Short mmCIF file of C-alpha atoms in Angstrom, two decimals:
data_model
loop_
_atom_site.label_atom_id
_atom_site.label_comp_id
_atom_site.label_asym_id
_atom_site.label_seq_id
_atom_site.Cartn_x
_atom_site.Cartn_y
_atom_site.Cartn_z
CA MET A 1236 0.00 0.00 0.00
CA VAL A 1237 1.22 3.47 -0.90
CA ALA A 1238 0.06 6.43 1.20
CA SER A 1239 0.19 10.06 0.14
CA ARG A 1240 -1.03 13.23 1.79
CA TYR A 1241 -2.70 16.11 -0.07
CA PHE A 1242 -4.42 19.36 0.80
CA ILE A 1243 -7.53 21.15 -0.48
CA LYS A 1244 -8.11 24.86 0.03
CA ARG A 1245 -11.69 26.08 0.34
CA ASN A 1246 -12.31 29.72 1.04
CA ASP A 1247 -9.71 30.63 3.72
CA ASN A 1248 -9.34 27.13 5.17
CA VAL A 1249 -6.97 24.32 4.18
CA TYR A 1250 -8.02 20.70 4.77
CA ALA A 1251 -5.70 17.70 4.89
CA TYR A 1252 -6.47 14.27 3.44
CA GLU A 1253 -4.60 11.00 3.15
CA SER A 1254 -4.86 8.77 0.07
CA VAL A 1255 -3.86 5.09 0.20
CA SER A 1256 -3.66 2.95 -2.96
CA GLU A 1257 -4.07 -0.80 -2.53
CA ARG A 1258 -3.80 -3.63 -5.03
CA VAL A 1259 -6.75 -6.04 -4.81
CA PRO A 1260 -6.67 -9.50 -6.45
CA GLY A 1261 -8.99 -9.65 -9.45
CA LYS A 1262 -9.03 -5.88 -9.96
CA LYS A 1263 -7.22 -4.36 -12.93
CA ASN A 1264 -6.52 -1.07 -11.20
CA PRO A 1265 -5.60 -0.30 -7.59
CA ILE A 1266 -8.33 0.84 -5.21
CA THR A 1267 -7.86 4.22 -3.54
CA HIS A 1268 -9.00 4.80 0.05
CA LYS A 1269 -9.29 8.41 1.16
CA LYS A 1270 -9.34 9.65 4.71
CA TYR A 1271 -9.99 13.13 6.07
CA LEU A 1272 -7.25 14.05 8.59
CA GLY A 1273 -8.28 17.49 9.74
CA LYS A 1274 -7.88 21.24 9.22
CA VAL A 1275 -4.44 22.86 8.84
CA ASP A 1276 -3.57 25.48 11.49
CA PRO A 1277 -2.81 28.67 9.47
CA GLU A 1278 -0.15 29.81 11.94
CA THR A 1279 1.76 26.62 12.82
CA GLY A 1280 0.99 24.59 9.69
CA GLU A 1281 0.10 21.62 11.88
CA ILE A 1282 -2.94 19.50 11.22
CA ILE A 1283 -5.72 19.85 13.76
CA PRO A 1284 -7.16 16.31 13.95
CA LYS A 1285 -10.75 15.88 13.01
CA GLN A 1286 -13.20 15.71 15.85
CA THR A 1287 -15.10 12.45 16.08
CA LYS A 1288 -18.69 13.41 15.89
CA ALA A 1289 -20.88 11.79 18.47
CA LEU A 1290 -24.19 10.51 17.27
CA PRO A 1291 -26.86 13.11 17.76
CA LYS A 1292 -28.74 13.10 20.97
CA SER A 1293 -31.83 14.11 19.09
CA LEU A 1294 -33.02 11.85 16.29
CA ILE A 1295 -32.18 12.58 12.65
CA THR A 1296 -33.44 10.74 9.58
CA LYS A 1297 -32.05 10.30 6.09
CA GLU A 1298 -33.28 8.68 2.88
CA TYR A 1299 -31.63 5.28 2.63
CA GLY A 1300 -33.41 3.19 -0.03
CA SER A 1301 -32.68 5.44 -3.02
CA ALA A 1302 -29.02 5.81 -1.97
CA LEU A 1303 -28.74 2.04 -1.49
CA LEU A 1304 -30.04 1.38 -5.01
CA LEU A 1305 -27.89 3.99 -6.74
CA ASN A 1306 -24.80 2.82 -4.86
CA HIS A 1307 -25.52 -0.73 -6.02
CA ILE A 1308 -25.88 0.44 -9.63
CA GLN A 1309 -22.66 2.50 -9.61
CA GLU A 1310 -20.77 -0.50 -8.19
CA SER A 1311 -22.15 -2.79 -10.91
CA LEU A 1312 -21.04 -0.28 -13.57
CA ASN A 1313 -17.63 0.28 -11.94
CA LEU A 1314 -18.34 4.02 -11.95
CA ARG A 1315 -16.65 4.83 -8.65
CA ASP A 1316 -13.39 3.14 -9.57
CA GLN A 1317 -13.39 4.82 -12.99
CA LEU A 1318 -14.06 8.26 -11.51
CA ASN A 1319 -11.40 7.84 -8.82
CA GLU A 1320 -8.86 6.69 -11.40
CA SER A 1321 -9.74 9.65 -13.64
CA PHE A 1322 -10.15 12.45 -11.08
CA ASP A 1323 -8.25 11.08 -8.07
CA TYR A 1324 -9.66 12.36 -4.76
CA LEU A 1325 -12.50 14.26 -6.50
CA GLY A 1326 -14.05 11.06 -7.89
CA ASP A 1327 -16.24 10.36 -4.86
CA TRP A 1328 -17.42 13.97 -4.72
CA ILE A 1329 -18.40 13.91 -8.40
CA LEU A 1330 -20.24 10.63 -7.93
CA GLY A 1331 -22.02 11.85 -4.81
CA ILE A 1332 -23.38 14.95 -6.55
CA ALA A 1333 -24.38 12.88 -9.60
CA MET A 1334 -26.27 10.41 -7.38
CA ALA A 1335 -28.07 13.34 -5.76
CA GLN A 1336 -28.96 14.65 -9.24
CA ALA A 1337 -30.38 11.25 -10.14
CA ILE A 1338 -32.66 11.35 -7.09
CA VAL A 1339 -33.82 14.98 -7.23
CA PRO A 1340 -32.92 16.83 -10.44
CA CYS A 1341 -32.15 20.45 -9.68
CA GLU A 1342 -29.46 23.01 -10.38
CA ILE A 1343 -26.07 21.48 -9.63
CA MET A 1344 -25.26 24.10 -7.00
CA ASP A 1345 -28.42 23.18 -5.05
CA SER A 1346 -27.46 19.50 -4.67
CA ASN A 1347 -26.34 20.08 -1.07
CA GLY A 1348 -29.94 19.95 0.16
CA VAL A 1349 -30.46 16.53 -1.42
CA LEU A 1350 -27.16 15.21 -0.03
CA ASP A 1351 -27.93 16.46 3.50
CA ASN A 1352 -31.16 14.45 3.42
CA SER A 1353 -29.63 11.33 1.86
CA PHE A 1354 -27.35 8.53 3.03
CA ILE A 1355 -25.15 9.03 -0.06
CA PRO A 1356 -22.26 10.69 1.87
CA GLU A 1357 -22.17 7.76 4.30
CA PHE A 1358 -22.04 5.23 1.45
CA LEU A 1359 -19.11 7.07 -0.15
CA GLY A 1360 -17.32 8.00 3.07
CA LEU A 1361 -17.64 11.75 2.51
CA ASN A 1362 -17.26 13.41 5.90
CA VAL A 1363 -17.15 17.08 4.86
CA GLY A 1364 -20.42 18.84 4.16
CA PHE A 1365 -21.42 19.88 0.63
CA GLU A 1366 -21.82 23.63 0.28
CA PRO A 1367 -22.87 25.53 -2.90
CA GLN A 1368 -19.52 27.32 -3.07
CA MET A 1369 -17.62 24.03 -2.81
CA ILE A 1370 -19.83 22.47 -5.50
CA SER A 1371 -19.25 25.45 -7.78
CA GLU A 1372 -15.48 25.13 -7.35
CA LEU A 1373 -15.70 21.39 -7.99
CA VAL A 1374 -17.69 21.92 -11.21
CA ASN A 1375 -15.11 24.35 -12.58
CA HIS A 1376 -12.20 22.14 -11.53
CA VAL A 1377 -13.76 19.13 -13.31
CA GLY A 1378 -14.66 21.16 -16.40
CA ASN A 1379 -11.05 22.29 -16.64
CA ASP A 1380 -9.61 18.80 -16.21
CA ARG A 1381 -9.63 17.64 -19.84
CA PHE A 1382 -7.14 14.88 -19.04
CA GLY A 1383 -9.44 13.45 -16.35
CA ILE A 1384 -12.49 13.66 -18.62
CA ASP A 1385 -10.62 11.96 -21.48
CA LEU A 1386 -9.43 9.16 -19.18
CA PHE A 1387 -12.95 8.64 -17.83
CA PHE A 1388 -14.35 8.35 -21.36
CA LYS A 1389 -11.65 5.87 -22.36
CA LEU A 1390 -12.44 3.71 -19.34
CA ARG A 1391 -16.17 3.87 -20.13
CA MET A 1392 -15.68 2.90 -23.77
CA GLU A 1393 -13.16 0.06 -23.67
CA ASP A 1394 -14.33 -3.44 -24.63
CA ARG A 1395 -17.50 -2.09 -26.27
CA THR A 1396 -18.55 -3.19 -29.72
CA MET A 1397 -20.75 -0.59 -31.36
CA TYR A 1398 -21.69 2.99 -30.57
CA THR A 1399 -24.29 5.40 -31.79
CA PHE A 1400 -24.68 9.08 -31.17
CA ASP A 1401 -27.32 11.75 -31.41
CA LEU A 1402 -27.17 15.53 -31.64
CA LYS A 1403 -29.48 17.76 -29.61
CA SER A 1404 -29.82 21.39 -28.59
CA VAL A 1405 -29.09 21.93 -24.92
CA SER A 1406 -28.89 25.60 -24.00
CA LYS A 1407 -30.45 28.76 -25.31
CA ARG A 1408 -31.13 30.57 -22.06
CA ARG A 1409 -27.77 32.28 -22.03
CA HIS A 1410 -24.75 32.39 -24.29
CA VAL A 1411 -21.87 30.00 -23.67
CA PHE A 1412 -18.52 31.41 -24.73
CA GLY A 1413 -15.34 29.52 -25.52
CA TRP A 1414 -15.85 28.17 -29.05
CA ASN A 1415 -12.77 29.76 -30.66
CA GLU A 1416 -11.56 26.45 -32.10
CA TRP A 1417 -14.77 26.23 -34.17
CA GLY A 1418 -14.21 29.54 -35.94
CA LEU A 1419 -17.24 31.64 -36.91
CA ASN A 1420 -20.89 30.68 -37.41
CA LEU A 1421 -22.99 31.12 -40.55
CA ASP A 1422 -23.53 34.78 -39.64
CA ASN A 1423 -19.75 35.30 -39.44
CA GLU A 1424 -19.95 35.70 -35.65
CA LEU A 1425 -18.47 33.79 -32.72
CA PHE A 1426 -20.48 30.75 -31.62
CA ARG A 1427 -22.35 31.11 -28.35
CA ASP A 1428 -25.16 28.56 -28.07
CA LEU A 1429 -24.61 25.02 -26.87
CA ASN A 1430 -25.43 21.64 -28.40
CA ALA A 1431 -24.54 18.19 -27.14
CA CYS A 1432 -23.67 14.87 -28.74
CA ILE A 1433 -24.12 11.72 -26.65
CA VAL A 1434 -22.60 8.36 -27.53
CA THR A 1435 -24.25 5.18 -26.26
CA ASN A 1436 -23.18 1.57 -26.48
CA LYS A 1437 -25.26 -1.06 -28.24
CA ASP A 1438 -27.38 -1.49 -25.10
CA GLY A 1439 -28.26 2.21 -25.01
CA LEU A 1440 -26.11 2.99 -21.96
CA PRO A 1441 -24.37 6.40 -22.23
CA SER A 1442 -20.63 6.09 -22.81
CA THR A 1443 -19.36 9.58 -23.57
CA PHE A 1444 -20.40 13.02 -24.77
CA ASN A 1445 -19.11 16.08 -26.55
CA LEU A 1446 -20.27 19.69 -26.46
CA PHE A 1447 -20.25 21.81 -29.60
CA PRO A 1448 -21.81 25.07 -30.81
CA GLU A 1449 -25.13 25.55 -32.59
CA SER A 1450 -25.58 26.83 -36.15
CA TYR A 1451 -22.70 24.80 -37.56
CA PRO A 1452 -22.97 22.93 -40.90
CA TYR A 1453 -24.40 19.47 -40.23
CA ILE A 1454 -21.79 17.41 -42.06
CA ASP A 1455 -18.95 19.36 -40.46
CA THR A 1456 -20.51 18.78 -37.06
CA LEU A 1457 -20.58 15.04 -37.77
CA ARG A 1458 -16.97 15.03 -38.95
CA HIS A 1459 -15.78 16.98 -35.91
CA ASN A 1460 -17.59 14.70 -33.47
CA PHE A 1461 -16.51 11.48 -35.19
CA ASP A 1462 -12.89 12.61 -35.09
CA TYR A 1463 -13.32 13.51 -31.42
CA PHE A 1464 -14.81 10.16 -30.37
CA ARG A 1465 -12.37 8.05 -32.36
CA ARG A 1466 -9.70 9.13 -29.87
CA TYR A 1467 -11.30 6.89 -27.26
CA THR A 1468 -11.72 3.66 -29.16
CA PRO A 1469 -10.45 2.16 -32.43
CA LYS A 1470 -13.85 0.64 -33.05
CA GLY A 1471 -16.49 2.32 -35.16
CA PHE A 1472 -19.51 4.48 -34.58
CA ARG A 1473 -22.87 4.35 -36.25
CA LEU A 1474 -25.00 7.40 -36.94
CA ILE A 1475 -28.71 6.66 -36.60
CA MET A 1476 -30.83 9.40 -38.14
CA GLU A 1477 -34.16 10.54 -36.75
CA ALA A 1478 -37.10 8.42 -37.86
CA ASP A 1479 -39.17 11.51 -38.69
CA SER A 1480 -36.54 13.34 -40.74
CA ASP A 1481 -35.36 13.02 -44.33
CA ARG A 1482 -31.58 13.42 -44.46
CA THR A 1483 -30.96 11.46 -47.64
CA ASP A 1484 -29.14 14.54 -48.92
CA MET A 1485 -26.36 13.53 -46.49
CA ILE A 1486 -25.76 10.08 -48.02
CA ILE A 1487 -22.94 10.99 -50.40
CA PRO A 1488 -21.08 13.22 -47.88
CA LEU A 1489 -21.36 10.47 -45.25
CA LEU A 1490 -20.06 7.84 -47.68
CA ASP A 1491 -17.21 10.13 -48.73
CA ARG A 1492 -16.13 10.52 -45.09
CA GLY A 1493 -16.46 6.84 -44.24
CA ILE A 1494 -19.17 7.42 -41.61
CA GLU A 1495 -21.37 4.38 -40.97
CA PHE A 1496 -25.07 5.25 -40.87
CA VAL A 1497 -28.64 4.02 -40.81
CA MET A 1498 -31.41 6.35 -41.95
CA PRO A 1499 -35.05 6.22 -43.03
CA ALA A 1500 -36.27 7.18 -46.50
CA ASP A 1501 -39.73 8.33 -47.57
CA ALA A 1502 -41.30 5.49 -49.56
CA ASN A 1503 -43.56 8.05 -51.27
CA ALA A 1504 -40.70 10.31 -52.32
CA LYS A 1505 -40.17 10.51 -56.07
CA PRO A 1506 -36.66 8.93 -56.13
CA PHE A 1507 -37.97 5.80 -54.40
CA LYS A 1508 -41.36 5.27 -56.04
CA LYS A 1509 -39.90 3.22 -58.89
CA LEU A 1510 -37.83 1.15 -56.51
CA VAL A 1511 -40.79 0.50 -54.23
CA THR A 1512 -42.88 -0.64 -57.19
CA ARG A 1513 -40.14 -3.11 -58.16
CA SER A 1514 -39.92 -4.41 -54.62
CA VAL A 1515 -43.65 -4.94 -54.03
CA SER A 1516 -43.67 -7.95 -56.36
CA ARG A 1517 -40.82 -9.52 -54.36
CA MET A 1518 -42.20 -8.85 -50.87
CA GLY A 1519 -43.11 -12.49 -50.27
CA GLU A 1520 -39.60 -13.79 -50.92
CA SER A 1521 -38.18 -13.11 -47.45
CA VAL A 1522 -39.99 -13.02 -44.11
CA ARG A 1523 -37.89 -11.94 -41.13
CA VAL A 1524 -38.80 -11.67 -37.46
CA HIS A 1525 -37.67 -8.95 -35.07
CA LYS A 1526 -38.74 -9.05 -31.42
CA GLY A 1527 -41.64 -11.37 -32.13
CA ARG A 1528 -43.00 -9.36 -35.07
CA ALA A 1529 -42.84 -10.60 -38.67
CA TYR A 1530 -41.83 -8.37 -41.59
CA LYS A 1531 -41.60 -8.98 -45.32
CA VAL A 1532 -38.23 -7.63 -46.40
CA VAL A 1533 -36.56 -7.02 -49.76
CA GLU A 1534 -32.87 -6.21 -49.49
CA SER A 1535 -31.31 -4.39 -52.45
CA SER A 1536 -28.01 -2.76 -53.29
CA LEU A 1537 -28.37 0.74 -54.73
CA GLY A 1538 -25.92 3.02 -56.43
CA VAL A 1539 -26.04 6.69 -55.48
CA THR A 1540 -25.18 9.59 -57.77
CA SER A 1541 -25.97 13.27 -57.73
CA ASP A 1542 -27.76 15.15 -60.50
CA LYS A 1543 -28.18 18.93 -60.11
CA GLY A 1544 -27.89 18.65 -56.34
CA ALA A 1545 -30.44 15.83 -56.00
CA ASN A 1546 -29.65 12.18 -55.28
CA VAL A 1547 -30.35 9.60 -57.98
CA TYR A 1548 -30.64 5.94 -56.92
CA LEU A 1549 -29.63 3.21 -59.34
CA ALA A 1550 -30.71 -0.42 -59.27
CA GLU A 1551 -28.22 -3.13 -60.23
CA ASP A 1552 -29.45 -3.21 -63.86
CA ASP A 1553 -29.34 0.59 -64.28
CA GLU A 1554 -26.61 2.29 -66.26
CA GLY A 1555 -23.91 3.76 -64.04
CA TYR A 1556 -24.56 1.42 -61.10
CA GLU A 1557 -21.15 -0.29 -61.20
CA ASN A 1558 -19.11 2.90 -60.84
CA SER A 1559 -21.29 4.64 -58.22
CA PRO A 1560 -21.00 4.60 -54.40
CA LYS A 1561 -23.19 1.88 -52.89
CA ILE A 1562 -25.75 1.73 -50.10
CA THR A 1563 -28.04 -1.04 -48.91
CA ALA A 1564 -31.80 -0.44 -49.02
CA PHE A 1565 -34.25 -2.50 -46.97
CA PHE A 1566 -37.82 -2.32 -48.28
CA CYS A 1567 -39.93 -3.57 -45.36
CA TYR A 1568 -43.61 -4.43 -45.04
CA ASP A 1569 -45.29 -4.67 -41.64
CA SER A 1570 -48.61 -6.45 -42.11
CA LEU A 1571 -49.89 -5.61 -38.61
CA LYS A 1572 -49.14 -1.92 -39.07
CA ALA A 1573 -50.66 -2.06 -42.57
CA ALA A 1574 -53.90 -3.52 -41.22
CA GLU A 1575 -54.10 -0.88 -38.48
CA GLU A 1576 -53.37 2.00 -40.87
CA GLU A 1577 -55.76 0.73 -43.56
CA GLN A 1578 -58.49 0.39 -40.94
CA ARG A 1579 -57.82 3.94 -39.74
CA LEU A 1580 -57.83 5.27 -43.34
CA MET A 1581 -61.15 3.61 -44.18
CA VAL A 1582 -62.82 4.82 -40.98
CA GLU A 1583 -61.67 8.43 -41.60
CA ILE A 1584 -62.85 8.36 -45.22
CA ASP A 1585 -66.20 6.96 -44.15
CA GLU A 1586 -66.66 9.69 -41.54
CA ILE A 1587 -65.89 12.40 -44.11
CA GLU A 1588 -68.41 10.90 -46.55
CA ARG A 1589 -71.08 10.77 -43.83
CA GLU A 1590 -70.40 14.39 -42.92
CA LEU A 1591 -70.66 15.72 -46.49
CA ASN A 1592 -72.85 13.42 -48.62
CA GLY A 1593 -76.36 14.67 -49.38
CA LYS A 1594 -75.82 18.05 -47.74
CA MET A 1595 -75.93 21.50 -49.31
CA PHE A 1596 -73.35 24.14 -48.55
CA ARG A 1597 -73.20 27.80 -49.41
CA ARG A 1598 -69.51 27.41 -50.32
CA PRO A 1599 -69.09 23.74 -51.22
CA LEU A 1600 -65.36 23.82 -52.06
CA ILE A 1601 -64.38 25.37 -48.75
CA ALA A 1602 -66.65 22.98 -46.84
CA PHE A 1603 -65.13 20.00 -48.68
CA LYS A 1604 -61.53 21.09 -48.02
CA GLU A 1605 -62.17 21.73 -44.32
CA ALA A 1606 -63.87 18.37 -43.81
CA ALA A 1607 -61.43 16.32 -45.89
CA GLY A 1608 -58.24 17.86 -44.47
CA ASN A 1609 -55.24 15.59 -45.12
CA TYR A 1610 -57.49 13.06 -46.85
CA GLU A 1611 -58.45 15.41 -49.68
CA LYS A 1612 -56.06 13.63 -52.08
CA PHE A 1613 -58.21 10.49 -51.79
CA LEU A 1614 -61.56 12.18 -52.47
CA ASP A 1615 -63.42 14.29 -55.00
CA PHE A 1616 -66.91 15.79 -54.99
CA SER A 1617 -69.68 16.96 -57.27
CA LEU A 1618 -73.14 18.47 -56.78
CA ASP A 1619 -76.36 16.73 -57.80
CA ASP A 1620 -79.33 18.45 -59.49
CA ASP A 1621 -80.56 19.75 -56.12
CA GLY A 1622 -77.14 21.16 -55.21
CA ALA A 1623 -76.40 18.48 -52.60
CA MET A 1624 -72.83 17.26 -52.33
CA VAL A 1625 -71.81 13.83 -53.61
CA VAL A 1626 -68.38 12.61 -52.42
CA GLU A 1627 -66.51 10.04 -54.48
CA ARG A 1628 -63.31 8.14 -53.77
CA LYS A 1629 -60.33 8.42 -56.14
CA ARG A 1630 -59.73 4.78 -56.93
CA ASN A 1631 -56.15 5.11 -58.15
CA ALA A 1632 -55.09 7.27 -55.22
CA MET A 1633 -56.77 4.91 -52.76
CA ALA A 1634 -55.18 1.84 -54.34
CA PHE A 1635 -51.74 3.46 -54.36
CA ALA A 1636 -52.05 4.45 -50.69
CA VAL A 1637 -53.26 1.00 -49.61
CA ASN A 1638 -50.34 -0.62 -51.45
CA ARG A 1639 -47.89 1.63 -49.60
CA ILE A 1640 -49.44 1.34 -46.15
CA GLY A 1641 -47.20 -0.56 -43.76
CA THR A 1642 -44.21 -0.09 -46.05
CA PHE A 1643 -41.06 1.65 -44.89
CA ILE A 1644 -37.53 1.99 -46.22
CA LEU A 1645 -34.30 1.94 -44.26
CA LEU A 1646 -30.98 2.84 -45.88
CA ALA A 1647 -27.60 1.80 -44.52
CA THR A 1648 -23.95 1.61 -45.41
CA PRO A 1649 -23.06 -1.75 -47.02
CA GLY A 1650 -22.29 -4.55 -44.59
CA ILE A 1651 -24.98 -3.73 -42.01
CA SER A 1652 -27.48 -6.57 -41.74
CA TRP A 1653 -31.24 -6.13 -41.49
CA GLU A 1654 -31.14 -7.34 -37.88
CA ASP A 1655 -28.54 -4.68 -37.06
CA VAL A 1656 -30.62 -2.01 -38.82
CA MET A 1657 -33.71 -2.87 -36.76
CA MET A 1658 -31.64 -3.05 -33.58
CA SER A 1659 -30.25 0.38 -34.42
CA TYR A 1660 -33.73 1.88 -34.47
CA ASP A 1661 -34.57 0.24 -31.17
CA LEU A 1662 -31.44 1.94 -29.88
CA ARG A 1663 -32.51 5.19 -31.50
CA ARG A 1664 -35.61 5.21 -29.33
CA ARG A 1665 -33.43 4.63 -26.27
CA VAL A 1666 -31.25 7.60 -27.22
CA GLU A 1667 -34.33 9.81 -27.66
CA ASN A 1668 -35.44 8.75 -24.18
CA LEU A 1669 -31.99 9.65 -22.83
CA PHE A 1670 -32.31 13.20 -24.10
CA ARG A 1671 -35.84 13.41 -22.77
CA ASP A 1672 -34.48 12.17 -19.45
CA TYR A 1673 -31.69 14.73 -19.55
CA LYS A 1674 -33.81 17.72 -20.52
CA ILE A 1675 -36.95 17.00 -18.51
CA ASP A 1676 -36.28 14.52 -15.72
CA LEU A 1677 -32.80 15.90 -14.97
CA ASP A 1678 -33.95 19.53 -15.14
CA ALA A 1679 -31.28 20.31 -17.70
CA GLU A 1680 -33.17 21.85 -20.61
CA ARG A 1681 -31.00 24.87 -20.00
CA ILE A 1682 -27.41 24.64 -18.84
CA ARG A 1683 -26.82 27.47 -16.33
CA ALA A 1684 -23.35 28.45 -17.49
CA ASN A 1685 -21.80 31.24 -19.48
CA ASP A 1686 -18.46 29.60 -20.23
CA LEU A 1687 -17.49 26.25 -21.70
CA VAL A 1688 -15.53 25.09 -18.62
CA SER A 1689 -18.54 25.37 -16.29
CA ALA A 1690 -20.87 23.90 -18.92
CA ARG A 1691 -18.56 20.90 -19.39
CA GLY A 1692 -18.30 20.29 -15.64
CA GLN A 1693 -22.06 20.51 -15.13
CA PHE A 1694 -22.78 18.31 -18.12
CA LEU A 1695 -20.39 15.62 -16.85
CA ILE A 1696 -22.23 15.41 -13.53
CA LYS A 1697 -25.63 15.35 -15.26
CA PHE A 1698 -24.21 12.75 -17.67
CA ILE A 1699 -23.23 10.42 -14.81
CA ALA A 1700 -26.72 10.84 -13.35
CA MET A 1701 -28.03 9.92 -16.81
CA ILE A 1702 -25.98 6.71 -16.76
CA LEU A 1703 -27.48 5.72 -13.40
CA ARG A 1704 -31.04 6.48 -14.48
CA SER A 1705 -30.55 4.77 -17.82
CA ARG A 1706 -29.51 1.53 -16.12
CA MET A 1707 -32.50 1.85 -13.78
CA GLU A 1708 -34.85 2.21 -16.75
CA GLU A 1709 -33.27 -0.78 -18.49
CA VAL A 1710 -33.58 -3.06 -15.42
CA LEU A 1711 -37.14 -2.01 -14.64
CA ARG A 1712 -38.18 -2.67 -18.23
CA SER A 1713 -36.43 -6.04 -18.53
CA SER A 1714 -37.88 -7.23 -15.20
CA GLY A 1715 -41.44 -6.52 -16.30
CA MET A 1716 -41.80 -3.44 -14.10
CA ASP A 1717 -41.85 -0.92 -16.96
CA ASN A 1718 -45.06 0.52 -15.51
CA ILE A 1719 -42.89 2.01 -12.75
CA MET A 1720 -41.04 5.12 -13.88
CA VAL A 1721 -37.52 5.87 -12.66
CA ASP A 1722 -38.69 8.90 -10.66
CA ASN A 1723 -41.48 6.87 -9.06
CA ALA A 1724 -39.08 4.10 -8.05
CA LEU A 1725 -36.61 6.54 -6.47
CA ARG A 1726 -39.39 8.45 -4.74
CA SER A 1727 -40.83 5.23 -3.35
CA LEU A 1728 -37.44 4.02 -2.13
CA GLY A 1729 -36.99 7.37 -0.39
CA ASN A 1730 -39.56 6.12 2.13
CA LEU A 1731 -37.01 3.57 3.34
CA ARG A 1732 -35.11 5.76 5.78
CA VAL A 1733 -32.52 5.43 8.49
CA VAL A 1734 -32.87 6.98 11.92
CA GLY A 1735 -29.72 8.20 13.66
CA HIS A 1736 -29.67 8.00 17.44
CA GLN A 1737 -27.25 7.51 20.32
CA GLY A 1738 -26.87 3.80 19.62
CA GLY A 1739 -26.24 4.03 15.89
CA TRP A 1740 -28.52 3.85 12.84
CA SER A 1741 -31.83 2.04 12.57
CA LEU A 1742 -33.90 1.22 9.48
CA THR A 1743 -37.55 2.04 9.04
CA GLU A 1744 -39.92 -0.61 7.70
CA LEU A 1745 -39.40 -1.91 4.14
CA THR A 1746 -42.67 -1.91 2.19
CA ALA A 1747 -43.65 -4.73 -0.17
CA ARG A 1748 -43.42 -2.38 -3.17
CA ASN A 1749 -39.88 -1.29 -2.27
CA GLN A 1750 -38.83 -4.87 -1.70
CA LEU A 1751 -39.98 -5.75 -5.23
CA ILE A 1752 -38.02 -2.83 -6.67
CA LEU A 1753 -34.84 -3.83 -4.83
CA GLU A 1754 -35.26 -7.48 -5.84
CA ALA A 1755 -35.49 -6.45 -9.51
CA PHE A 1756 -31.91 -5.15 -9.13
CA GLY A 1757 -30.71 -8.21 -7.24
CA ILE A 1758 -30.59 -6.41 -3.87
CA GLU A 1759 -31.65 -8.40 -0.82
CA ALA A 1760 -33.93 -6.74 1.71
CA PRO A 1761 -31.59 -4.75 4.01
CA ARG A 1762 -31.57 -5.85 7.64
CA SER A 1763 -28.95 -3.41 8.84
CA VAL A 1764 -27.43 -0.11 7.71
CA MET A 1765 -24.35 -0.28 5.49
CA THR A 1766 -21.80 2.52 5.52
CA HIS A 1767 -18.49 3.18 3.83
CA PRO A 1768 -15.68 1.33 5.65
CA GLU A 1769 -13.31 3.84 7.26
#
């Protein structure tokens, strides 16, 4: 064991700590034990030993269940060891604040209230109180420690197989300065607003992040972020585009830069209509199953060229196919979705016909358009001899729509299988939930920072809280308890408290609901209070 002494200055006081590194069989890295020694006398320089605090004569209570669960999760993810290896003695403090953020999302600087009411400090062996000023200094120290952040990301990403990332806006409340390396924005001004890119592993667990400015060209943003994340792992990343966006204009730039991607395409868009028509006749050739649902799938290789700024897609028998960049197109048919959508279409058309047929209107065209709405392309009308409206269905338009219902197209770089493409979109939904979790559940729709250092430090703490909550969501869902939200589980576990008194700590009663939650995570019902070994 190797012991070292270090000092931390806060305000006008200097505090002494001792750090001991110990090799443990079966662990790759040494474990660091930290001990608070006392306050340094400003005149003599001697350490005034810490005073052993007697247990309170009057009773105090703290939330125990939520801290117990989060401590179990961080141990299973090796978070504490990774943070201590990356940030040395600050690792436990970062983790403690992140655990508090996972329980009660609030501004980072207000986490002291949550920690005072929680057993988190006792689990982590943190004997000095959390104050807003100390938290603010910690945030800036962490945001400035690029080496520690890089090391933490490398530890989080090793031995993973596939990553995906998503880009989202984070802050518009106030400007965040410090983007000099990005140059100027499209208005020839310095960047100020903040976006974030989060990378997840194939299970949807957050692995790393990057912050970058808004209003930057999309492809350049992708290139910058891909170059940034490749520092942490030699293995590849996959970009999964939004399901409700059409970014097919990015295909050639992505192929040119060697970026692996999966993206949707509009089956009704002009470039794909011919290809869809070809594929319909082959839909019965291959039936594939994903998560218990059957799909008819036609897999085709397409060449991609550009003509006057628009993409042109070439089938294998088209001229120019051989010499063009290639993508894989999956033309998929979901019979269950088709039946549901056809039923909905027919019901809507019937309701419109009932509303209009046989009735007279002072302005028939306006009445027809208002009633038909988005379904106008399937209908036409005329007036009979009495001036009453007669609604008719457009047979060709109806037939075309019915043939396309339940059909969707997914495009991917060559070499990605259909199973991987479908898995990628399952992951896409997880990533969307992560950002929802970050912006709403973690109270982080607006980063309260006006410089990049503070923003980076705050985001790291929120990011660790996101990791904890993401694993909670995954376990609750896989154990059949997906009707219990993360917030509800943590709030319920907060009812399991400890009571401090002269004889030690005592547990309050464990409810049946909380026992089920703990069992889902493999935690036995606690019979005594656990604390960090001194």
